[in-house]
Amino acid sequence: MIRFRNILAPAFGLALLLVQGCSAWQVNRIADQLPVMGPQNALQELDKIEPPERDKAQYLLNRGTLSFYLGDLASSRADLAAAARIMEALQASSVTENLAAVSTNETLRSYTGTPTDQVMVHVLLALTYLCEGDLDGARVEILQSQVAMQRLAKADSTSGQLAVARFVAGVIYELNREWDDALISYRQAHGILTERNEPIPLALQDSLLLLTRRQGIKDEYKQFKKAFGRDADGAADQPEVFLIYLDGVVSTKTEARLSVVAGEHAQLISVVLPFYPPVRHISRPLLVQVGAQRQSSGIIENLDTRERDDLADEMATIMATATARAVAKYNLVNEAQNKSELGGLLANIATIATEQADVRSWNMLPANIQVARLAVAEGAMVQLPEWTEPVPAGVQLALSRGRDGVLVVSALSPSILGYPPSPVANPVSTADANDVANPAAINTESNQQPVTTP
């Protein structure tokens, strides 16, 4: 009886693992189809999944992102905040989970998020508060993103350092008229992009030029003017419109399996590693027009690249763990083979099938985040000529009173969120969200009428 139980134990364990591990692949399938099915259908499909507790943070991150695309800010904030709490609590990984990851597979470890995830969750939370008109709440989340970046900072790497977090911080500080803090944040965003050797978008160039000129820092202003080969339009006290454009969907992880036959019992040994397939998304800028001024958005953060960098940074550890696990499983199968040929066969099958790569990720994020900013005259009209909906009335009202406004737009949804919130803004309906998978690609004359100032 004991021998029979020992033989069946690997098979039962295998069945359990296969059931528990399928939720990550289900989420990945939905993420892959998101540009086609739209956020509403994707959310409905996601709600059918019951993830194991260790995948809860990943599940909440993705559900919160879909709710944000749909304009359901309260639901988005609840899910994202819960995910942030889980990831923070799990930063000190449990010994039991680490042992299970070494002996069985990486998916038995709770999802704690990549360095990019741990910062981006606070950036997206800040945008939910901002689009509801809560500047204080947005400011708190931006401070949390800064705490996360300080914790993740490394002397020889920009891992966990996001230019978009610094840029959004600068915008929020500007809305609060905290000019010095805004300039510091813009400098930090510039420093991150410079260290990565990535282009500086026009919006960040303008932010640095306008703030150094406003604060009377002449030498630095001249340095930026020379470096950028241009000056910023508009006066220091002129209202601005900021555009934050969420473009595409970040890539989804998959796995690569390497199997070899080894040992006197011709044992099959498998090592499975996660990897990202080639990038398929082609980024498209979004045009924003105010009066005679026109500016195309520029990439402030390529999240597809950031997530790939995070995986590359972790790959040495993943490979070391996979190697140790392969050795342990090889010894386990040899031991079982010496006791029973059938037991060895079942053990070998179990060790192969349970070798799974960790393909979990925050894969509902945009592929990249783009920004633009334009100075506007009082009463000016804001246009997004390639979009399907008018600019929120609340933003127009803010600009007419000489204050700054913010537009937050996703390529997956026709709705436009903004600060201050529009009094007539509503979350996207199911029909609208599913009919327009990529509204940025639509350019119909009937939808290009500017909104006049209320």
Short mmCIF file of C-alpha atoms in Angstrom, two decimals:
data_model
loop_
_atom_site.label_atom_id
_atom_site.label_comp_id
_atom_site.label_asym_id
_atom_site.label_seq_id
_atom_site.Cartn_x
_atom_site.Cartn_y
_atom_site.Cartn_z
CA MET A 1 0.00 0.00 0.00
CA ILE A 2 2.83 2.36 0.89
CA ARG A 3 4.62 1.59 -2.39
CA PHE A 4 1.37 2.18 -4.37
CA ARG A 5 0.87 5.52 -2.60
CA ASN A 6 4.43 6.55 -3.34
CA ILE A 7 3.94 5.74 -7.01
CA LEU A 8 0.67 7.69 -7.33
CA ALA A 9 1.79 10.73 -5.30
CA PRO A 10 3.72 12.34 -8.20
CA ALA A 11 0.75 11.86 -10.53
CA PHE A 12 -1.69 13.47 -8.10
CA GLY A 13 0.76 16.31 -7.48
CA LEU A 14 1.12 16.78 -11.22
CA ALA A 15 -2.64 17.03 -11.73
CA LEU A 16 -2.93 19.59 -8.94
CA LEU A 17 -0.12 21.72 -10.37
CA LEU A 18 -1.57 21.67 -13.87
CA VAL A 19 -4.94 22.88 -12.55
CA GLN A 20 -3.34 25.60 -10.42
CA GLY A 21 -0.94 26.74 -13.15
CA CYS A 22 -3.49 27.26 -15.90
CA SER A 23 -4.78 30.63 -14.66
CA ALA A 24 -1.61 32.43 -15.78
CA TRP A 25 -2.01 31.06 -19.30
CA GLN A 26 -5.69 32.09 -19.29
CA VAL A 27 -4.75 35.65 -18.35
CA ASN A 28 -2.06 35.67 -21.04
CA ARG A 29 -4.55 34.54 -23.67
CA ILE A 30 -6.91 37.39 -22.75
CA ALA A 31 -4.05 39.90 -22.83
CA ASP A 32 -2.98 38.71 -26.29
CA GLN A 33 -6.53 39.27 -27.58
CA LEU A 34 -7.10 42.57 -25.76
CA PRO A 35 -6.46 44.85 -28.78
CA VAL A 36 -9.12 42.94 -30.73
CA MET A 37 -11.72 42.10 -28.07
CA GLY A 38 -11.55 45.45 -26.27
CA PRO A 39 -11.32 46.10 -22.52
CA GLN A 40 -14.98 45.38 -21.72
CA ASN A 41 -14.94 41.87 -23.18
CA ALA A 42 -11.49 41.28 -21.70
CA LEU A 43 -12.78 42.26 -18.26
CA GLN A 44 -15.72 39.90 -18.59
CA GLU A 45 -13.38 37.06 -19.52
CA LEU A 46 -11.01 37.90 -16.68
CA ASP A 47 -13.85 37.84 -14.17
CA LYS A 48 -14.48 34.18 -15.05
CA ILE A 49 -11.04 33.21 -13.75
CA GLU A 50 -10.53 32.22 -10.11
CA PRO A 51 -6.79 32.67 -9.59
CA PRO A 52 -4.92 30.90 -6.79
CA GLU A 53 -3.98 33.15 -3.89
CA ARG A 54 -0.36 33.40 -5.06
CA ASP A 55 -1.53 34.96 -8.37
CA LYS A 56 -3.88 37.45 -6.72
CA ALA A 57 -1.66 40.51 -7.16
CA GLN A 58 -1.20 39.85 -10.88
CA TYR A 59 -4.94 39.30 -11.32
CA LEU A 60 -5.83 42.55 -9.49
CA LEU A 61 -3.25 44.57 -11.44
CA ASN A 62 -4.74 43.43 -14.72
CA ARG A 63 -8.36 43.87 -13.64
CA GLY A 64 -7.63 47.33 -12.27
CA THR A 65 -5.99 48.34 -15.55
CA LEU A 66 -8.98 47.21 -17.61
CA SER A 67 -11.33 49.16 -15.33
CA PHE A 68 -9.16 52.24 -15.83
CA TYR A 69 -9.38 51.91 -19.61
CA LEU A 70 -13.18 51.79 -19.22
CA GLY A 71 -13.29 54.88 -17.02
CA ASP A 72 -14.45 52.96 -13.93
CA LEU A 73 -12.03 54.80 -11.67
CA ALA A 74 -13.40 53.61 -8.33
CA SER A 75 -13.11 49.92 -9.28
CA SER A 76 -9.69 50.53 -10.81
CA ARG A 77 -8.38 52.23 -7.70
CA ALA A 78 -9.74 49.48 -5.39
CA ASP A 79 -8.04 46.70 -7.37
CA LEU A 80 -4.76 48.52 -7.89
CA ALA A 81 -4.52 49.54 -4.23
CA ALA A 82 -5.19 45.95 -3.13
CA ALA A 83 -2.50 44.68 -5.51
CA ALA A 84 -0.03 47.26 -4.19
CA ARG A 85 -0.68 46.10 -0.61
CA ILE A 86 -0.16 42.45 -1.54
CA MET A 87 3.10 43.14 -3.39
CA GLU A 88 4.42 45.23 -0.54
CA ALA A 89 3.59 42.52 2.00
CA LEU A 90 5.29 39.87 -0.15
CA GLN A 91 8.58 41.69 -0.67
CA ALA A 92 10.07 39.41 1.98
CA SER A 93 9.40 36.09 0.19
CA SER A 94 8.42 33.13 2.34
CA VAL A 95 10.97 30.35 2.84
CA THR A 96 8.33 27.72 2.06
CA GLU A 97 7.55 29.28 -1.33
CA ASN A 98 11.22 29.57 -2.23
CA LEU A 99 11.76 25.90 -1.42
CA ALA A 100 8.74 24.93 -3.53
CA ALA A 101 10.07 27.04 -6.42
CA VAL A 102 13.45 25.30 -6.25
CA SER A 103 11.99 21.81 -5.98
CA THR A 104 8.98 22.03 -8.31
CA ASN A 105 8.62 25.21 -10.41
CA GLU A 106 8.68 29.00 -10.25
CA THR A 107 4.90 29.39 -10.41
CA LEU A 108 4.60 28.22 -6.80
CA ARG A 109 6.10 31.52 -5.66
CA SER A 110 3.63 34.35 -5.04
CA TYR A 111 3.59 37.09 -7.64
CA THR A 112 5.36 40.09 -6.15
CA GLY A 113 5.62 42.14 -9.34
CA THR A 114 8.64 43.29 -11.30
CA PRO A 115 10.44 46.52 -10.37
CA THR A 116 8.43 48.20 -13.14
CA ASP A 117 5.18 46.87 -11.66
CA GLN A 118 6.04 48.08 -8.19
CA VAL A 119 6.41 51.66 -9.44
CA MET A 120 3.75 51.69 -12.16
CA VAL A 121 1.00 50.64 -9.76
CA HIS A 122 1.40 53.97 -7.95
CA VAL A 123 1.58 55.92 -11.24
CA LEU A 124 -1.71 54.42 -12.40
CA LEU A 125 -3.26 54.98 -8.98
CA ALA A 126 -2.17 58.62 -9.17
CA LEU A 127 -3.95 58.94 -12.53
CA THR A 128 -7.18 57.49 -11.08
CA TYR A 129 -7.13 60.13 -8.34
CA LEU A 130 -6.21 62.87 -10.80
CA CYS A 131 -9.06 62.01 -13.17
CA GLU A 132 -11.48 62.22 -10.26
CA GLY A 133 -10.20 65.66 -9.34
CA ASP A 134 -8.39 64.55 -6.17
CA LEU A 135 -5.00 66.24 -6.41
CA ASP A 136 -4.08 65.34 -2.83
CA GLY A 137 -4.70 61.65 -3.48
CA ALA A 138 -2.69 61.83 -6.71
CA ARG A 139 0.15 63.52 -4.86
CA VAL A 140 0.24 60.81 -2.19
CA GLU A 141 0.53 58.07 -4.82
CA ILE A 142 3.29 59.92 -6.62
CA LEU A 143 5.19 60.12 -3.35
CA GLN A 144 4.67 56.37 -2.96
CA SER A 145 6.15 55.81 -6.42
CA GLN A 146 9.19 57.82 -5.36
CA VAL A 147 9.58 55.70 -2.23
CA ALA A 148 9.43 52.57 -4.39
CA MET A 149 12.06 53.93 -6.79
CA GLN A 150 14.36 54.80 -3.90
CA ARG A 151 14.03 51.26 -2.55
CA LEU A 152 14.73 49.74 -5.98
CA ALA A 153 17.58 52.07 -6.90
CA LYS A 154 20.92 50.51 -7.90
CA ALA A 155 24.19 52.30 -8.50
CA ASP A 156 24.85 50.59 -11.84
CA SER A 157 21.31 50.25 -13.26
CA THR A 158 18.11 52.16 -14.00
CA SER A 159 16.02 49.13 -13.00
CA GLY A 160 12.87 50.30 -11.24
CA GLN A 161 13.48 53.92 -12.25
CA LEU A 162 10.64 55.13 -14.47
CA ALA A 163 10.77 58.42 -16.35
CA VAL A 164 6.97 58.39 -16.59
CA ALA A 165 6.69 58.36 -12.79
CA ARG A 166 8.92 61.44 -12.60
CA PHE A 167 7.04 63.18 -15.42
CA VAL A 168 3.60 62.55 -13.91
CA ALA A 169 4.98 63.78 -10.59
CA GLY A 170 6.10 66.98 -12.31
CA VAL A 171 2.63 67.47 -13.81
CA ILE A 172 0.92 66.98 -10.44
CA TYR A 173 3.33 69.36 -8.74
CA GLU A 174 2.67 71.94 -11.45
CA LEU A 175 -1.07 71.59 -10.93
CA ASN A 176 -0.41 72.28 -7.24
CA ARG A 177 1.83 75.23 -8.16
CA GLU A 178 4.82 73.54 -6.50
CA TRP A 179 7.28 74.78 -9.09
CA ASP A 180 10.54 73.69 -7.42
CA ASP A 181 9.34 70.12 -6.87
CA ALA A 182 8.01 69.99 -10.43
CA LEU A 183 11.37 71.06 -11.84
CA ILE A 184 13.20 68.48 -9.71
CA SER A 185 10.91 65.74 -11.04
CA TYR A 186 11.42 66.82 -14.66
CA ARG A 187 15.19 66.84 -14.13
CA GLN A 188 14.99 63.31 -12.77
CA ALA A 189 12.96 62.15 -15.77
CA HIS A 190 15.54 63.74 -18.06
CA GLY A 191 18.35 62.02 -16.15
CA ILE A 192 16.73 58.58 -16.49
CA LEU A 193 16.19 58.96 -20.24
CA THR A 194 19.71 60.33 -20.73
CA GLU A 195 21.25 57.41 -18.85
CA ARG A 196 19.30 54.99 -21.04
CA ASN A 197 20.29 56.95 -24.14
CA GLU A 198 16.62 57.36 -25.09
CA PRO A 199 15.16 60.41 -26.84
CA ILE A 200 13.74 63.28 -24.78
CA PRO A 201 10.12 63.90 -25.82
CA LEU A 202 9.11 67.46 -26.68
CA ALA A 203 6.80 67.61 -23.65
CA LEU A 204 9.69 67.02 -21.27
CA GLN A 205 11.89 69.46 -23.17
CA ASP A 206 9.21 72.12 -22.83
CA SER A 207 8.75 71.31 -19.15
CA LEU A 208 12.45 71.81 -18.42
CA LEU A 209 12.69 74.99 -20.50
CA LEU A 210 9.55 76.58 -19.06
CA LEU A 211 10.33 75.73 -15.43
CA THR A 212 13.99 76.82 -15.51
CA ARG A 213 12.93 80.06 -17.20
CA ARG A 214 10.09 80.58 -14.74
CA GLN A 215 12.33 79.99 -11.73
CA GLY A 216 15.02 82.28 -13.12
CA ILE A 217 17.71 79.57 -13.36
CA LYS A 218 19.36 81.18 -16.35
CA ASP A 219 22.44 78.98 -16.74
CA GLU A 220 20.44 75.76 -16.69
CA TYR A 221 17.85 77.25 -19.03
CA LYS A 222 20.60 78.11 -21.52
CA GLN A 223 22.06 74.60 -21.22
CA PHE A 224 18.72 72.97 -22.00
CA LYS A 225 18.04 75.42 -24.82
CA LYS A 226 21.40 74.53 -26.40
CA ALA A 227 20.96 70.78 -25.83
CA PHE A 228 17.47 70.71 -27.35
CA GLY A 229 18.18 73.22 -30.10
CA ARG A 230 14.90 75.01 -29.41
CA ASP A 231 12.97 77.14 -26.98
CA ALA A 232 9.58 76.46 -25.45
CA ASP A 233 6.46 78.21 -26.70
CA GLY A 234 4.30 80.24 -24.36
CA ALA A 235 4.82 82.36 -21.28
CA ALA A 236 5.48 81.08 -17.78
CA ASP A 237 1.98 81.95 -16.50
CA GLN A 238 0.12 80.76 -19.57
CA PRO A 239 -2.17 77.75 -18.99
CA GLU A 240 -1.07 74.41 -20.39
CA VAL A 241 -2.77 71.24 -21.55
CA PHE A 242 -0.93 68.01 -20.76
CA LEU A 243 -1.66 64.85 -22.76
CA ILE A 244 -0.91 61.39 -21.34
CA TYR A 245 -1.46 58.76 -24.00
CA LEU A 246 -1.50 55.02 -23.22
CA ASP A 247 -0.54 53.26 -26.44
CA GLY A 248 -1.00 49.57 -27.26
CA VAL A 249 -0.60 46.57 -24.96
CA VAL A 250 2.65 45.30 -23.45
CA SER A 251 3.96 41.94 -24.69
CA THR A 252 3.01 38.70 -22.96
CA LYS A 253 5.58 36.22 -21.67
CA THR A 254 5.83 32.70 -23.01
CA GLU A 255 8.25 29.83 -22.33
CA ALA A 256 11.03 27.93 -24.04
CA ARG A 257 11.72 24.28 -23.14
CA LEU A 258 15.04 22.45 -23.50
CA SER A 259 14.96 18.67 -22.94
CA VAL A 260 17.88 16.22 -22.93
CA VAL A 261 18.25 12.50 -22.20
CA ALA A 262 20.77 11.67 -19.47
CA GLY A 263 21.83 8.94 -17.06
CA GLU A 264 21.88 5.17 -17.16
CA HIS A 265 18.09 5.04 -17.05
CA ALA A 266 17.76 7.33 -20.10
CA GLN A 267 16.02 9.93 -17.99
CA LEU A 268 14.48 12.91 -19.78
CA ILE A 269 15.50 16.19 -18.13
CA SER A 270 13.71 19.45 -18.99
CA VAL A 271 14.65 23.03 -18.26
CA VAL A 272 11.96 25.63 -19.02
CA LEU A 273 12.66 29.36 -19.05
CA PRO A 274 10.40 32.38 -19.59
CA PHE A 275 11.03 34.74 -22.47
CA TYR A 276 9.38 37.54 -24.41
CA PRO A 277 8.66 37.04 -28.11
CA PRO A 278 9.66 39.77 -30.59
CA VAL A 279 7.74 43.02 -30.19
CA ARG A 280 4.81 43.19 -32.59
CA HIS A 281 3.28 46.51 -31.58
CA ILE A 282 4.12 49.52 -33.74
CA SER A 283 3.77 52.68 -31.66
CA ARG A 284 1.75 55.56 -33.06
CA PRO A 285 1.89 59.12 -31.78
CA LEU A 286 -1.30 61.02 -31.05
CA LEU A 287 -1.78 64.54 -32.37
CA VAL A 288 -3.07 67.26 -30.05
CA GLN A 289 -3.98 70.68 -31.42
CA VAL A 290 -4.74 73.92 -29.61
CA GLY A 291 -5.48 76.82 -31.92
CA ALA A 292 -2.63 77.02 -34.42
CA GLN A 293 -0.34 74.84 -32.30
CA ARG A 294 0.04 71.16 -33.09
CA GLN A 295 2.20 68.63 -31.29
CA SER A 296 2.50 64.87 -31.62
CA SER A 297 2.94 62.87 -28.44
CA GLY A 298 6.36 61.38 -27.73
CA ILE A 299 7.28 58.28 -25.75
CA ILE A 300 8.23 59.00 -22.14
CA GLU A 301 8.28 55.32 -21.13
CA ASN A 302 8.50 52.16 -23.22
CA LEU A 303 6.97 49.67 -20.80
CA ASP A 304 7.54 46.80 -23.22
CA THR A 305 11.26 47.49 -22.99
CA ARG A 306 11.15 47.97 -19.21
CA GLU A 307 9.48 44.59 -18.62
CA ARG A 308 12.01 42.86 -20.89
CA ASP A 309 14.84 44.56 -19.00
CA ASP A 310 13.37 43.35 -15.70
CA LEU A 311 13.30 39.78 -16.97
CA ALA A 312 16.86 40.05 -18.28
CA ASP A 313 18.03 41.31 -14.86
CA GLU A 314 16.37 38.32 -13.19
CA MET A 315 17.45 35.70 -15.71
CA ALA A 316 20.69 34.72 -13.95
CA THR A 317 18.74 33.87 -10.80
CA ILE A 318 16.05 32.05 -12.80
CA MET A 319 18.65 29.93 -14.60
CA ALA A 320 20.48 29.10 -11.38
CA THR A 321 17.23 28.00 -9.75
CA ALA A 322 16.23 25.98 -12.83
CA THR A 323 19.60 24.22 -12.82
CA ALA A 324 19.35 23.38 -9.12
CA ARG A 325 15.81 22.13 -9.66
CA ALA A 326 16.90 19.94 -12.60
CA VAL A 327 19.61 18.32 -10.46
CA ALA A 328 17.15 17.72 -7.61
CA LYS A 329 14.57 16.18 -9.95
CA TYR A 330 17.22 14.01 -11.61
CA ASN A 331 18.21 12.60 -8.23
CA LEU A 332 14.56 12.09 -7.30
CA VAL A 333 13.84 10.10 -10.45
CA ASN A 334 17.00 8.00 -9.99
CA GLU A 335 15.94 7.15 -6.45
CA ALA A 336 12.44 6.21 -7.62
CA GLN A 337 13.86 4.15 -10.50
CA ASN A 338 16.02 2.14 -8.13
CA LYS A 339 12.96 1.22 -6.08
CA SER A 340 10.52 0.58 -8.90
CA GLU A 341 10.67 0.84 -12.67
CA LEU A 342 7.07 2.05 -12.80
CA GLY A 343 7.70 4.50 -9.99
CA GLY A 344 10.71 5.86 -11.84
CA LEU A 345 8.66 6.28 -15.00
CA LEU A 346 5.88 8.13 -13.19
CA ALA A 347 8.39 10.28 -11.35
CA ASN A 348 10.11 11.19 -14.61
CA ILE A 349 6.79 12.13 -16.21
CA ALA A 350 5.86 14.21 -13.16
CA THR A 351 9.17 16.07 -13.08
CA ILE A 352 8.91 16.93 -16.78
CA ALA A 353 5.28 18.06 -16.62
CA THR A 354 5.76 20.12 -13.46
CA GLU A 355 8.66 22.02 -14.97
CA GLN A 356 6.88 25.23 -15.92
CA ALA A 357 8.24 28.70 -16.53
CA ASP A 358 6.75 31.63 -14.66
CA VAL A 359 4.91 33.47 -17.45
CA ARG A 360 2.96 35.75 -15.15
CA SER A 361 3.18 39.50 -15.74
CA TRP A 362 1.19 42.70 -15.59
CA ASN A 363 0.26 42.20 -19.22
CA MET A 364 -2.69 44.58 -19.56
CA LEU A 365 -0.35 47.57 -19.28
CA PRO A 366 0.13 49.80 -22.34
CA ALA A 367 3.13 49.01 -24.52
CA ASN A 368 4.31 52.58 -24.03
CA ILE A 369 3.21 55.85 -22.48
CA GLN A 370 3.43 59.04 -24.53
CA VAL A 371 3.13 62.67 -23.48
CA ALA A 372 2.61 66.11 -24.98
CA ARG A 373 2.08 69.61 -23.57
CA LEU A 374 0.93 72.79 -25.25
CA ALA A 375 0.53 76.33 -24.03
CA VAL A 376 -2.96 77.67 -24.64
CA ALA A 377 -4.68 81.00 -24.76
CA GLU A 378 -7.76 81.65 -22.62
CA GLY A 379 -10.84 80.25 -24.28
CA ALA A 380 -8.84 78.12 -26.71
CA MET A 381 -10.26 74.89 -28.10
CA VAL A 382 -8.44 71.59 -27.59
CA GLN A 383 -8.65 69.11 -30.44
CA LEU A 384 -7.55 65.52 -30.89
CA PRO A 385 -8.14 65.29 -34.65
CA GLU A 386 -7.59 61.52 -34.84
CA TRP A 387 -9.84 60.68 -31.90
CA THR A 388 -13.47 59.66 -31.64
CA GLU A 389 -14.73 61.76 -28.73
CA PRO A 390 -14.59 65.44 -27.79
CA VAL A 391 -12.29 66.75 -25.09
CA PRO A 392 -13.99 66.69 -21.65
CA ALA A 393 -15.82 69.90 -20.80
CA GLY A 394 -14.05 70.09 -17.44
CA VAL A 395 -10.68 70.50 -19.12
CA GLN A 396 -12.04 73.21 -21.39
CA LEU A 397 -13.44 75.01 -18.36
CA ALA A 398 -10.11 74.86 -16.56
CA LEU A 399 -8.26 76.27 -19.55
CA SER A 400 -10.76 79.11 -19.95
CA ARG A 401 -10.03 80.15 -16.36
CA GLY A 402 -6.29 80.22 -16.88
CA ARG A 403 -5.53 76.91 -15.19
CA ASP A 404 -3.78 73.81 -16.51
CA GLY A 405 -5.70 70.78 -17.75
CA VAL A 406 -4.76 67.13 -18.27
CA LEU A 407 -6.08 64.63 -20.81
CA VAL A 408 -5.58 60.89 -20.28
CA VAL A 409 -6.28 58.81 -23.38
CA SER A 410 -5.96 55.07 -24.07
CA ALA A 411 -5.63 53.53 -27.51
CA LEU A 412 -7.97 50.76 -26.30
CA SER A 413 -10.93 52.97 -25.48
CA PRO A 414 -12.75 55.89 -27.12
CA SER A 415 -13.33 57.61 -23.77
CA ILE A 416 -11.17 60.51 -22.64
CA LEU A 417 -10.44 61.08 -18.97
CA GLY A 418 -9.19 64.38 -17.72
CA TYR A 419 -8.37 66.84 -14.97
CA PRO A 420 -10.43 68.52 -13.87
CA PRO A 421 -13.04 65.80 -14.42
CA SER A 422 -15.73 66.61 -16.95
CA PRO A 423 -19.16 67.08 -15.38
CA VAL A 424 -20.61 65.08 -18.29
CA ALA A 425 -17.97 62.36 -18.47
CA ASN A 426 -19.19 58.79 -18.09
CA PRO A 427 -17.41 55.42 -18.22
CA VAL A 428 -17.39 53.85 -21.67
CA SER A 429 -20.43 51.71 -22.41
CA THR A 430 -19.98 48.05 -23.27
CA ALA A 431 -20.96 48.67 -26.88
CA ASP A 432 -18.57 51.60 -27.31
CA ALA A 433 -15.67 49.78 -25.70
CA ASN A 434 -16.08 46.72 -27.89
CA ASP A 435 -16.81 48.55 -31.14
CA VAL A 436 -13.60 50.58 -31.02
CA ALA A 437 -10.56 48.41 -30.39
CA ASN A 438 -8.07 51.01 -31.60
CA PRO A 439 -9.72 54.43 -31.79
CA ALA A 440 -6.42 56.14 -32.47
CA ALA A 441 -6.44 54.62 -35.94
CA ILE A 442 -9.85 56.13 -36.75
CA ASN A 443 -10.05 59.51 -38.46
CA THR A 444 -13.59 60.44 -39.42
CA GLU A 445 -14.65 63.98 -40.17
CA SER A 446 -17.86 63.61 -38.20
CA ASN A 447 -15.84 63.14 -35.00
CA GLN A 448 -13.42 66.01 -35.43
CA GLN A 449 -15.58 68.88 -34.27
CA PRO A 450 -13.82 70.95 -31.57
CA VAL A 451 -15.48 71.59 -28.25
CA THR A 452 -16.12 75.23 -27.49
CA THR A 453 -15.46 76.63 -24.05
CA PRO A 454 -18.47 76.29 -21.79
#
